[in-house]
mmCIF file of C-alpha atoms in Angstrom:
data_model
loop_
_atom_site.group_PDB
_atom_site.id
_atom_site.type_symbol
_atom_site.label_atom_id
_atom_site.label_comp_id
_atom_site.label_asym_id
_atom_site.label_seq_id
_atom_site.Cartn_x
_atom_site.Cartn_y
_atom_site.Cartn_z
ATOM 1 C CA MET A 8 126.998 83.995 110.003
ATOM 2 C CA ILE A 9 128.218 87.433 110.569
ATOM 3 C CA PHE A 10 126.809 88.152 113.942
ATOM 4 C CA GLY A 11 127.296 84.208 115.376
ATOM 5 C CA GLN A 12 124.022 82.542 117.167
ATOM 6 C CA GLU A 13 122.408 85.417 118.734
ATOM 7 C CA GLN A 14 121.880 86.636 114.975
ATOM 8 C CA PRO A 15 117.888 84.826 114.403
ATOM 9 C CA LYS A 16 117.442 86.107 118.174
ATOM 10 C CA VAL A 17 117.401 90.048 116.485
ATOM 11 C CA LEU A 18 116.534 89.053 113.207
ATOM 12 C CA GLU A 19 112.737 87.564 114.187
ATOM 13 C CA GLU A 20 112.221 90.397 116.527
ATOM 14 C CA TYR A 21 111.592 92.470 113.819
ATOM 15 C CA GLY A 22 108.298 90.584 113.228
ATOM 16 C CA GLY A 23 106.960 92.881 115.753
ATOM 17 C CA SER A 24 106.677 95.626 113.186
ATOM 18 C CA ILE A 25 104.356 93.017 111.422
ATOM 19 C CA PHE A 26 101.750 93.292 114.904
ATOM 20 C CA VAL A 27 102.064 96.951 114.781
ATOM 21 C CA SER A 28 101.339 97.607 110.882
ATOM 22 C CA SER A 29 97.975 95.665 112.117
ATOM 23 C CA PHE A 30 97.455 96.840 114.979
ATOM 24 C CA THR A 31 97.547 100.532 113.752
ATOM 25 C CA LEU A 32 95.175 100.022 110.658
ATOM 26 C CA THR A 33 92.517 98.365 113.708
ATOM 27 C CA VAL A 34 92.990 101.875 115.820
ATOM 28 C CA ILE A 35 92.710 103.850 112.741
ATOM 29 C CA ALA A 36 89.208 102.048 111.520
ATOM 30 C CA LEU A 37 88.142 102.354 115.257
ATOM 31 C CA ASP A 38 88.915 105.920 115.242
ATOM 32 C CA ARG A 39 87.294 106.926 112.017
ATOM 33 C CA CYS A 40 84.551 104.846 113.337
ATOM 34 C CA LEU A 41 83.978 107.146 116.437
ATOM 35 C CA LEU A 42 84.406 109.995 114.720
ATOM 36 C CA ILE A 43 81.834 109.508 112.406
ATOM 37 C CA ILE A 44 79.226 107.935 115.266
ATOM 38 C CA ARG A 45 79.821 110.675 117.820
ATOM 39 C CA PRO A 46 81.395 113.980 115.813
ATOM 40 C CA ASN A 47 80.426 115.745 118.715
ATOM 41 C CA LYS A 48 82.538 113.625 121.375
ATOM 42 C CA GLU A 49 86.622 113.900 121.466
ATOM 43 C CA PHE A 50 87.532 110.251 122.255
ATOM 44 C CA ILE A 51 91.464 110.495 121.570
ATOM 45 C CA GLY A 52 93.386 113.545 122.714
ATOM 46 C CA TYR A 53 96.635 113.743 122.173
ATOM 47 C CA ASN A 54 97.891 112.149 125.516
ATOM 48 C CA ARG A 55 95.234 109.228 124.524
ATOM 49 C CA ALA A 56 96.734 108.827 121.289
ATOM 50 C CA VAL A 57 100.343 108.997 122.581
ATOM 51 C CA ALA A 58 99.319 105.904 125.052
ATOM 52 C CA ILE A 59 97.705 103.982 121.965
ATOM 53 C CA VAL A 60 100.705 104.376 119.682
ATOM 54 C CA VAL A 61 103.086 103.303 122.932
ATOM 55 C CA ALA A 62 100.672 100.520 124.049
ATOM 56 C CA ILE A 63 100.445 99.410 119.911
ATOM 57 C CA TRP A 64 104.584 99.110 119.896
ATOM 58 C CA VAL A 65 105.004 97.788 123.392
ATOM 59 C CA LEU A 66 101.897 94.907 122.620
ATOM 60 C CA GLY A 67 103.584 93.894 118.974
ATOM 61 C CA TYR A 68 107.594 93.241 120.012
ATOM 62 C CA SER A 69 105.898 91.121 123.131
ATOM 63 C CA LEU A 70 103.998 88.892 120.395
ATOM 64 C CA ALA A 71 106.912 88.377 118.213
ATOM 65 C CA LEU A 72 109.000 87.843 121.280
ATOM 66 C CA PRO A 73 108.244 83.706 121.223
ATOM 67 C CA THR A 74 109.861 83.617 117.885
ATOM 68 C CA GLY A 75 113.172 85.162 119.222
ATOM 69 C CA ILE A 76 113.503 83.729 122.272
ATOM 70 C CA PHE A 77 113.104 80.140 120.122
ATOM 71 C CA SER A 78 115.203 80.783 116.687
ATOM 72 C CA LYS A 79 118.786 79.376 116.427
ATOM 73 C CA ALA A 80 120.955 79.384 113.697
ATOM 74 C CA VAL A 81 120.593 76.038 112.027
ATOM 75 C CA SER A 82 123.382 74.216 109.548
ATOM 76 C CA PHE A 83 122.014 72.671 106.120
ATOM 77 C CA GLU A 84 125.067 71.085 104.861
ATOM 78 C CA LYS A 85 123.380 69.486 101.347
ATOM 79 C CA ILE A 86 122.454 73.149 100.160
ATOM 80 C CA CYS A 87 125.499 74.811 102.102
ATOM 81 C CA GLY A 88 124.445 77.148 104.396
ATOM 82 C CA VAL A 89 122.782 78.707 107.483
ATOM 83 C CA PHE A 90 119.922 79.500 108.457
ATOM 84 C CA CYS A 91 117.485 81.236 110.987
ATOM 85 C CA GLU A 92 114.730 78.745 112.524
ATOM 86 C CA GLU A 93 112.644 78.330 114.962
ATOM 87 C CA ILE A 94 113.335 75.084 117.523
ATOM 88 C CA TRP A 95 110.492 75.169 120.732
ATOM 89 C CA PRO A 96 111.357 72.671 123.222
ATOM 90 C CA ASP A 97 108.602 70.471 122.412
ATOM 91 C CA THR A 98 109.395 69.859 119.158
ATOM 92 C CA SER A 99 109.440 66.294 118.317
ATOM 93 C CA GLU A 100 112.585 64.298 117.005
ATOM 94 C CA SER A 101 111.177 64.365 113.305
ATOM 95 C CA GLY A 102 110.932 68.417 114.102
ATOM 96 C CA LEU A 103 107.632 68.674 112.242
ATOM 97 C CA SER A 104 105.527 68.531 115.266
ATOM 98 C CA SER A 105 105.509 71.299 118.141
ATOM 99 C CA PRO A 106 102.266 71.619 120.565
ATOM 100 C CA SER A 107 103.906 75.097 121.577
ATOM 101 C CA ARG A 108 104.480 76.474 118.473
ATOM 102 C CA ARG A 109 101.021 75.327 117.382
ATOM 103 C CA LEU A 110 99.334 77.365 119.875
ATOM 104 C CA TYR A 111 101.067 80.043 119.205
ATOM 105 C CA GLY A 112 100.302 79.849 115.456
ATOM 106 C CA LEU A 113 97.217 79.955 116.088
ATOM 107 C CA SER A 114 97.191 83.142 118.444
ATOM 108 C CA VAL A 115 99.055 84.644 115.886
ATOM 109 C CA LEU A 116 96.985 83.657 113.073
ATOM 110 C CA LEU A 117 93.783 85.551 115.444
ATOM 111 C CA SER A 118 95.835 88.260 116.493
ATOM 112 C CA GLN A 119 97.797 89.778 113.563
ATOM 113 C CA PHE A 120 94.845 88.908 110.984
ATOM 114 C CA GLY A 121 91.870 87.534 112.281
ATOM 115 C CA ILE A 122 90.892 89.813 114.562
ATOM 116 C CA PRO A 123 92.032 93.010 113.496
ATOM 117 C CA ALA A 124 90.251 92.281 110.085
ATOM 118 C CA LEU A 125 87.150 91.733 112.190
ATOM 119 C CA ILE A 126 86.956 94.658 113.976
ATOM 120 C CA SER A 127 88.007 96.871 110.479
ATOM 121 C CA SER A 128 85.062 95.258 108.494
ATOM 122 C CA VAL A 129 82.524 96.140 111.495
ATOM 123 C CA CYS A 130 83.786 99.584 112.267
ATOM 124 C CA TYR A 131 83.550 100.712 107.900
ATOM 125 C CA TRP A 132 80.661 98.640 108.080
ATOM 126 C CA LEU A 133 79.293 100.900 110.885
ATOM 127 C CA ILE A 134 80.682 104.120 109.229
ATOM 128 C CA SER A 135 79.033 102.626 105.857
ATOM 129 C CA ARG A 136 75.421 103.048 107.703
ATOM 130 C CA VAL A 137 75.858 106.133 109.226
ATOM 131 C CA MET A 138 76.591 107.768 105.994
ATOM 132 C CA SER A 139 73.592 105.862 103.896
ATOM 133 C CA SER A 140 70.940 107.334 107.009
ATOM 134 C CA GLN A 141 72.794 110.863 106.965
ATOM 135 C CA LEU A 142 72.080 110.865 103.095
ATOM 136 C CA GLU A 143 68.773 109.454 103.485
ATOM 137 C CA ARG A 144 67.822 112.172 105.835
ATOM 138 C CA ARG A 145 69.277 114.807 103.476
ATOM 139 C CA ARG A 146 67.333 113.528 100.508
ATOM 140 C CA GLY A 147 64.526 114.751 102.801
ATOM 141 C CA HIS A 148 65.339 117.993 102.704
ATOM 142 C CA THR A 149 64.912 120.027 99.052
ATOM 143 C CA LEU A 150 68.747 119.757 97.686
ATOM 144 C CA LEU A 151 69.514 120.740 94.323
ATOM 145 C CA LYS A 152 70.292 118.584 91.943
ATOM 146 C CA GLU A 153 74.572 118.867 91.883
ATOM 147 C CA SER A 154 74.547 118.987 95.729
ATOM 148 C CA GLU A 155 72.674 115.577 95.191
ATOM 149 C CA GLU A 156 75.083 114.304 93.096
ATOM 150 C CA LYS A 157 78.190 115.168 95.164
ATOM 151 C CA LEU A 158 76.463 113.469 98.387
ATOM 152 C CA VAL A 159 75.917 110.425 96.336
ATOM 153 C CA SER A 160 79.323 110.439 94.612
ATOM 154 C CA ARG A 161 81.148 111.215 98.679
ATOM 155 C CA LYS A 162 79.059 107.904 99.613
ATOM 156 C CA THR A 163 80.095 105.938 96.544
ATOM 157 C CA ARG A 164 83.856 106.725 97.040
ATOM 158 C CA ALA A 165 84.018 106.610 100.939
ATOM 159 C CA ASN A 166 82.484 102.974 100.476
ATOM 160 C CA ARG A 167 84.721 102.172 97.812
ATOM 161 C CA MET A 168 87.776 103.146 99.756
ATOM 162 C CA MET A 169 86.382 101.098 102.888
ATOM 163 C CA ILE A 170 86.263 97.884 100.946
ATOM 164 C CA ALA A 171 89.751 98.698 99.272
ATOM 165 C CA MET A 172 91.327 98.825 102.596
ATOM 166 C CA VAL A 173 89.341 95.651 104.255
ATOM 167 C CA LEU A 174 90.262 93.821 101.020
ATOM 168 C CA GLY A 175 93.768 94.904 100.238
ATOM 169 C CA PHE A 176 94.413 93.775 103.860
ATOM 170 C CA ILE A 177 93.039 89.992 103.639
ATOM 171 C CA PHE A 178 94.737 89.762 100.134
ATOM 172 C CA ALA A 179 97.931 90.626 101.238
ATOM 173 C CA TRP A 180 98.144 88.999 104.949
ATOM 174 C CA MET A 181 95.346 86.006 104.266
ATOM 175 C CA PRO A 182 98.581 83.824 102.030
ATOM 176 C CA LEU A 183 101.146 84.647 104.371
ATOM 177 C CA ASN A 184 98.869 83.329 107.542
ATOM 178 C CA ALA A 185 97.756 80.305 105.694
ATOM 179 C CA ILE A 186 101.456 78.692 104.928
ATOM 180 C CA ASN A 187 102.387 79.221 108.463
ATOM 181 C CA LEU A 188 99.792 77.952 109.818
ATOM 182 C CA TYR A 189 100.435 74.715 107.176
ATOM 183 C CA ARG A 190 103.689 74.385 109.019
ATOM 184 C CA ASP A 191 102.695 75.109 112.525
ATOM 185 C CA LEU A 192 99.998 72.408 112.032
ATOM 186 C CA GLY A 193 103.172 70.014 111.882
ATOM 187 C CA SER A 194 102.907 69.398 107.654
ATOM 188 C CA SER A 195 106.289 68.741 106.035
ATOM 189 C CA VAL A 196 108.394 72.044 104.747
ATOM 190 C CA ASN A 197 110.715 69.625 103.242
ATOM 191 C CA SER A 198 108.437 69.642 99.870
ATOM 192 C CA PRO A 199 109.836 71.203 97.173
ATOM 193 C CA TRP A 200 107.090 73.650 96.568
ATOM 194 C CA PHE A 201 106.926 74.872 100.181
ATOM 195 C CA SER A 202 110.122 77.409 99.790
ATOM 196 C CA THR A 203 109.014 79.051 96.735
ATOM 197 C CA VAL A 204 105.230 79.612 98.301
ATOM 198 C CA PHE A 205 106.781 80.632 101.310
ATOM 199 C CA ALA A 206 108.612 83.434 99.723
ATOM 200 C CA LEU A 207 106.139 84.242 97.799
ATOM 201 C CA CYS A 208 103.338 84.564 100.116
ATOM 202 C CA HIS A 209 106.202 86.709 102.162
ATOM 203 C CA VAL A 210 106.565 89.115 99.027
ATOM 204 C CA LEU A 211 102.748 89.922 98.834
ATOM 205 C CA ALA A 212 102.732 90.480 102.781
ATOM 206 C CA MET A 213 105.310 92.999 102.519
ATOM 207 C CA THR A 214 102.996 94.418 99.930
ATOM 208 C CA SER A 215 100.391 96.012 102.347
ATOM 209 C CA ALA A 216 103.326 98.522 103.018
ATOM 210 C CA ALA A 217 102.723 100.604 99.965
ATOM 211 C CA LEU A 218 99.238 99.336 99.188
ATOM 212 C CA ASN A 219 97.462 101.503 101.448
ATOM 213 C CA PRO A 220 98.810 104.749 100.384
ATOM 214 C CA VAL A 221 97.773 103.655 97.068
ATOM 215 C CA ILE A 222 94.340 102.992 98.541
ATOM 216 C CA TYR A 223 94.145 106.580 99.727
ATOM 217 C CA SER A 224 95.430 108.512 97.137
ATOM 218 C CA TRP A 225 93.802 106.487 94.229
ATOM 219 C CA PHE A 226 90.211 107.574 96.091
ATOM 220 C CA ASN A 227 91.272 111.185 96.806
ATOM 221 C CA PRO A 228 90.101 113.314 94.153
ATOM 222 C CA GLN A 229 92.397 116.073 94.922
ATOM 223 C CA PHE A 230 95.721 113.924 95.427
ATOM 224 C CA ARG A 231 94.466 112.494 91.394
ATOM 225 C CA SER A 232 94.133 115.948 90.207
ATOM 226 C CA ALA A 233 97.159 117.158 91.370
ATOM 227 C CA ILE A 234 98.912 114.017 90.089
ATOM 228 C CA GLN A 235 97.153 114.489 86.410
ATOM 229 C CA SER A 236 98.526 118.209 86.471
ATOM 230 C CA LEU A 237 101.704 117.520 87.568
ATOM 231 C CA CYS A 238 101.893 114.845 84.427
ATOM 232 C CA SER A 239 100.173 117.484 81.912
ATOM 233 C CA GLY A 240 102.678 119.705 82.981
ATOM 234 C CA GLN A 241 105.658 117.586 82.514
ATOM 235 C CA ARG A 242 104.693 117.036 79.141
ATOM 236 C CA LYS A 243 104.117 120.865 78.303
ATOM 237 C CA ARG A 244 107.500 121.502 79.490
ATOM 238 C CA VAL A 245 108.814 118.282 77.451
ATOM 239 C CA LYS A 246 107.071 119.668 74.273
ATOM 240 C CA GLY A 247 108.375 123.099 74.856
ATOM 241 C CA LYS A 248 112.154 121.874 74.690
ATOM 242 C CA LEU A 249 111.603 119.979 72.236
ATOM 243 C CA HIS A 250 110.422 122.896 69.986
ATOM 244 C CA THR A 251 113.138 125.024 71.721
ATOM 245 C CA GLU A 252 115.626 122.548 70.748
ATOM 246 C CA ILE A 253 114.379 122.152 67.155
ATOM 247 C CA ASN A 254 114.106 125.935 66.513
ATOM 248 C CA THR A 255 117.753 126.417 67.732
ATOM 249 C CA LYS A 256 119.315 123.564 65.439
ATOM 250 C CA LEU A 257 117.243 125.120 62.369
ATOM 251 C CA THR A 258 118.437 128.616 63.281
ATOM 252 C CA GLU A 259 122.155 126.883 63.844
ATOM 253 C CA ALA A 260 121.683 125.143 60.050
ATOM 254 C CA ILE A 261 120.502 128.190 58.272
ATOM 255 C CA THR A 262 122.991 130.214 59.686
ATOM 256 C CA ASP A 263 125.757 127.891 59.152
ATOM 257 C CA VAL A 264 124.960 127.725 55.164
ATOM 258 C CA LYS A 265 127.428 130.010 53.187
ATOM 259 C CA ILE A 266 125.524 131.346 50.169
ATOM 260 C CA LYS A 267 128.014 131.890 47.153
ATOM 261 C CA PRO A 268 127.095 135.374 44.890
ATOM 262 C CA GLU A 269 128.119 133.102 42.140
ATOM 263 C CA LEU A 270 125.498 130.004 42.839
ATOM 264 C CA ILE A 271 122.703 132.772 43.019
ATOM 265 C CA LEU A 272 123.641 134.224 39.505
ATOM 266 C CA ASN A 273 123.939 130.553 37.794
ATOM 267 C CA ASP A 274 120.634 129.874 39.143
ATOM 268 C CA CYS A 275 119.176 132.982 37.753
ATOM 269 C CA HIS A 276 120.694 133.663 34.547
ATOM 270 C CA GLN A 277 121.168 130.999 31.681
ATOM 271 C CA PRO A 278 124.602 130.641 30.027
ATOM 272 C CA GLY A 279 124.588 133.444 26.997
ATOM 273 C CA ASP A 280 122.784 136.058 29.094
ATOM 274 C CA GLN A 281 124.666 139.304 29.544
ATOM 275 C CA ILE A 282 124.819 140.387 33.111
ATOM 276 C CA LEU A 283 124.547 144.129 33.534
#
């Protein structure tokens, strides 16, 4: 191990970014909810926003601190390698049971996954209710059919995006939290399937970093139209470039052909004809 016994403590602290990501998504959901419910009142100004961001990062890395404190480099001779493992003070001799680790695992499950998912779901549900009530009030007025269709389309698109946000968060993080809870409850991690399943769950959780931008862009009609215009423009440029290259090749081929006069005469006159 390059950095010795302190490397696991440093690496495990990077787990704070997981809490930061979850807390940030939760705050975004709360901010949207307050903005929709009370549009005339400013809840989060610049100073408050800075304080919230700092608090998110401090709280996130504080919650990840125990894993950094109790992580050590453990050598496994059978598989020829040194790995970072959590060794809690009250770990049993078998290495499978630790009340402190179990309690910490449950707190991580609630703070990183359960509570953020619940708050986001409630916020988006409230937003959907407010948008539905606004749509019903506008329907009470005389609206053009085109305007009404735009309102319905906007509401449908917003609802789908909010549902996709919540489902994407649950889809990305539930498997990893479930497998961590399975491990923290003292179940055997020496099973042949555990390492493979844990790796797959971890990869799935890391996709959440790319999942949210994809959801935002997919449900944004301006972004989709810009991407379509870009792709169609690329196709047109490629097609125009291909036509230019073909015309250039044909011109070069015609220019390079050397036409001899006697060949033309032979083609035009039969043997025995007199040439004037």
